[in-house]
Coordinates of C-alpha atoms in Angstrom, one line a residue:
M1 CA 0.0 0.0 0.0
K2 CA 2.9 2.4 0.8
K3 CA 4.4 1.8 -2.6
I4 CA 1.0 2.6 -4.3
L5 CA 0.7 5.8 -2.3
T6 CA 4.2 6.8 -3.1
L7 CA 3.7 6.0 -6.8
T8 CA 0.4 8.0 -6.9
A9 CA 2.0 11.0 -5.2
G10 CA 4.9 10.9 -7.6
I11 CA 2.6 10.8 -10.6
L12 CA 0.5 13.7 -9.3
S13 CA 3.5 15.8 -8.5
T14 CA 4.9 15.1 -12.0
S15 CA 1.7 16.0 -13.7
L16 CA 1.4 19.2 -11.7
C17 CA 4.9 20.2 -12.8
L18 CA 4.0 19.5 -16.5
A19 CA 1.3 22.2 -16.4
G20 CA 2.1 24.8 -19.0
P21 CA 0.9 28.2 -20.1
G22 CA -2.9 28.4 -20.2
D23 CA -3.5 24.9 -18.8
E24 CA -5.1 26.3 -15.6
V25 CA -7.4 28.7 -17.4
D26 CA -10.9 27.5 -17.9
F27 CA -13.3 28.7 -20.6
P28 CA -15.7 31.2 -18.9
A29 CA -18.9 30.0 -20.6
D30 CA -21.0 32.5 -18.7
Y31 CA -19.0 35.6 -19.8
L32 CA -21.8 37.0 -21.9
T33 CA -24.3 37.1 -19.0
N34 CA -22.0 37.5 -16.0
F35 CA -19.1 39.7 -17.2
T36 CA -19.2 43.5 -18.0
P37 CA -18.4 44.6 -21.5
Y38 CA -16.0 47.5 -21.3
M39 CA -14.4 48.1 -24.7
S40 CA -14.7 47.3 -28.4
V41 CA -11.8 48.4 -30.6
D42 CA -9.8 47.6 -33.7
R43 CA -6.8 45.6 -32.7
T44 CA -3.6 47.7 -33.1
Q45 CA -1.3 44.6 -33.4
N46 CA -3.5 42.8 -35.9
P47 CA -4.7 44.9 -38.8
D48 CA -7.4 42.5 -39.9
Q49 CA -9.1 42.0 -36.4
H50 CA -11.5 43.7 -34.0
I51 CA -11.8 42.8 -30.3
R52 CA -14.6 43.1 -27.8
L53 CA -13.5 43.0 -24.2
Y54 CA -15.4 41.7 -21.1
I55 CA -14.2 41.6 -17.4
N56 CA -15.6 39.7 -14.4
D57 CA -16.8 41.3 -11.2
K58 CA -13.5 40.4 -9.4
G59 CA -11.6 42.6 -11.9
L60 CA -14.0 45.5 -11.3
S61 CA -13.7 45.2 -7.5
G62 CA -10.7 47.6 -7.4
T63 CA -6.9 47.4 -7.4
D64 CA -4.3 46.9 -4.7
D65 CA -1.7 49.6 -3.6
K66 CA 0.4 48.8 -6.7
G67 CA -2.6 49.3 -9.0
Q68 CA -2.8 45.6 -9.7
L69 CA -6.1 43.9 -10.4
P70 CA -6.9 41.2 -7.9
Y71 CA -6.1 37.5 -8.4
G72 CA -9.1 35.8 -9.9
T73 CA -9.7 38.7 -12.4
V74 CA -10.7 37.2 -15.8
I75 CA -10.8 39.2 -19.1
V76 CA -12.3 37.8 -22.2
G77 CA -11.6 39.1 -25.7
E78 CA -13.9 38.2 -28.5
V79 CA -11.5 38.4 -31.5
Y80 CA -13.3 39.0 -34.8
K81 CA -12.1 38.7 -38.3
V82 CA -13.1 41.9 -40.2
Q83 CA -14.7 42.3 -43.6
K84 CA -12.5 42.5 -46.7
D85 CA -13.2 43.5 -50.2
A86 CA -12.6 41.3 -53.3
D87 CA -8.9 42.3 -53.3
G88 CA -8.5 41.3 -49.6
K89 CA -8.3 44.9 -48.4
V90 CA -9.9 45.6 -45.0
I91 CA -13.2 47.5 -45.3
E92 CA -13.7 50.4 -43.0
S93 CA -16.9 52.2 -42.1
T94 CA -17.4 55.9 -42.8
L95 CA -16.2 56.3 -39.2
G96 CA -12.9 54.8 -40.1
Q97 CA -13.5 51.6 -38.1
R98 CA -13.1 48.0 -39.4
L99 CA -16.4 46.2 -40.0
V100 CA -16.8 43.1 -37.9
N101 CA -17.3 39.8 -39.7
K102 CA -16.9 36.5 -38.0
L103 CA -16.0 35.5 -34.4
A104 CA -12.6 33.8 -34.8
L105 CA -11.3 33.3 -31.3
L106 CA -11.9 33.9 -27.6
A107 CA -8.7 35.1 -25.9
V108 CA -8.8 34.8 -22.1
M109 CA -6.5 36.3 -19.5
E110 CA -6.7 35.3 -15.9
R111 CA -4.6 36.7 -13.1
R112 CA -3.7 33.6 -11.1
E113 CA -1.1 33.3 -8.4
G114 CA 1.9 31.4 -9.6
A115 CA 1.1 31.8 -13.3
A116 CA 4.4 33.6 -14.0
A117 CA 6.3 30.4 -13.4
E118 CA 4.7 28.8 -16.4
Y119 CA 6.2 31.3 -18.8
P120 CA 9.8 32.0 -20.0
E121 CA 11.9 34.5 -18.0
G122 CA 10.6 38.1 -18.5
M123 CA 7.2 37.0 -19.6
G124 CA 5.6 36.3 -16.2
N125 CA 3.5 39.5 -16.6
D126 CA 2.5 39.9 -12.9
D127 CA 0.9 36.4 -12.9
W128 CA -1.4 36.9 -15.9
D129 CA -2.1 33.6 -17.6
F130 CA -3.4 33.3 -21.1
A131 CA -5.6 30.9 -23.0
A132 CA -7.2 30.7 -26.4
F133 CA -10.5 29.0 -27.2
K134 CA -12.5 28.4 -30.4
P135 CA -16.0 30.0 -30.5
N136 CA -17.5 26.7 -29.4
G137 CA -15.4 26.7 -26.2
D138 CA -12.8 24.1 -27.2
R139 CA -9.2 25.0 -26.7
A140 CA -7.5 26.6 -29.7
N141 CA -4.0 25.5 -30.6
K142 CA -2.1 28.7 -30.0
D143 CA 1.4 29.5 -28.8
L144 CA 0.5 31.3 -25.6
T145 CA 4.0 32.5 -25.1
Q146 CA 3.4 34.9 -28.0
C147 CA 0.5 36.4 -26.0
A148 CA 2.8 36.8 -23.0
A149 CA 5.5 38.3 -25.1
C150 CA 3.1 40.9 -26.7
H151 CA 1.9 41.9 -23.2
A152 CA 5.3 41.9 -21.5
P153 CA 6.4 45.4 -22.4
Y154 CA 3.3 47.0 -20.9
K155 CA 4.7 47.0 -17.3
D156 CA 3.3 50.5 -16.6
S157 CA -0.2 49.4 -17.3
H158 CA 0.2 46.0 -15.5
H159 CA 0.6 44.2 -18.8
L160 CA -2.8 45.2 -20.1
F161 CA -3.5 47.1 -23.2
S162 CA -6.9 48.2 -21.8
Y163 CA -5.9 49.0 -18.2
Q164 CA -7.1 52.6 -18.3
H165 CA -10.5 51.5 -19.7
I166 CA -10.8 48.9 -16.8
I167 CA -10.1 51.6 -14.2
A168 CA -12.6 53.9 -15.9
E169 CA -15.2 51.1 -15.7
Q170 CA -14.3 50.6 -12.0
N171 CA -14.9 54.3 -11.3
K172 CA -18.4 54.0 -12.7
K173 CA -19.4 51.7 -9.9

């Protein structure tokens, strides 16, 4: 019996060590009804995409003395492909905004204690973890270290492109 317990403990500890970026982030199936939409914008880093952002109540509860959102904050980005003309050029509205076409991906960020350890040096991003899901909720096969690398330079805004918009949403409450 002792050998079985030792073997089981070894397997569990090994499997816990094998967790990688995004493995601990669950798909928030209730985000449309239980999260607050706070921003919809053309993506600056992707010229053929538009993103709509949602945040859970934990993220709207305030920040700590360093301006950090609390652990348990979840942000969902609905990433849309945009409309293109016959030549493949992005179509913009008369307001100069891209016209949304098809939902392509759900990008999820979760601030989770210890998440930084799952990413390469310099990409721990204050314990933000990343995940990508298909519109049906299945995991998408994405290199999540690319997400972390893109957010890494934004130290002054706690590794969030939309930090100021989140703070503005918090101030409305």
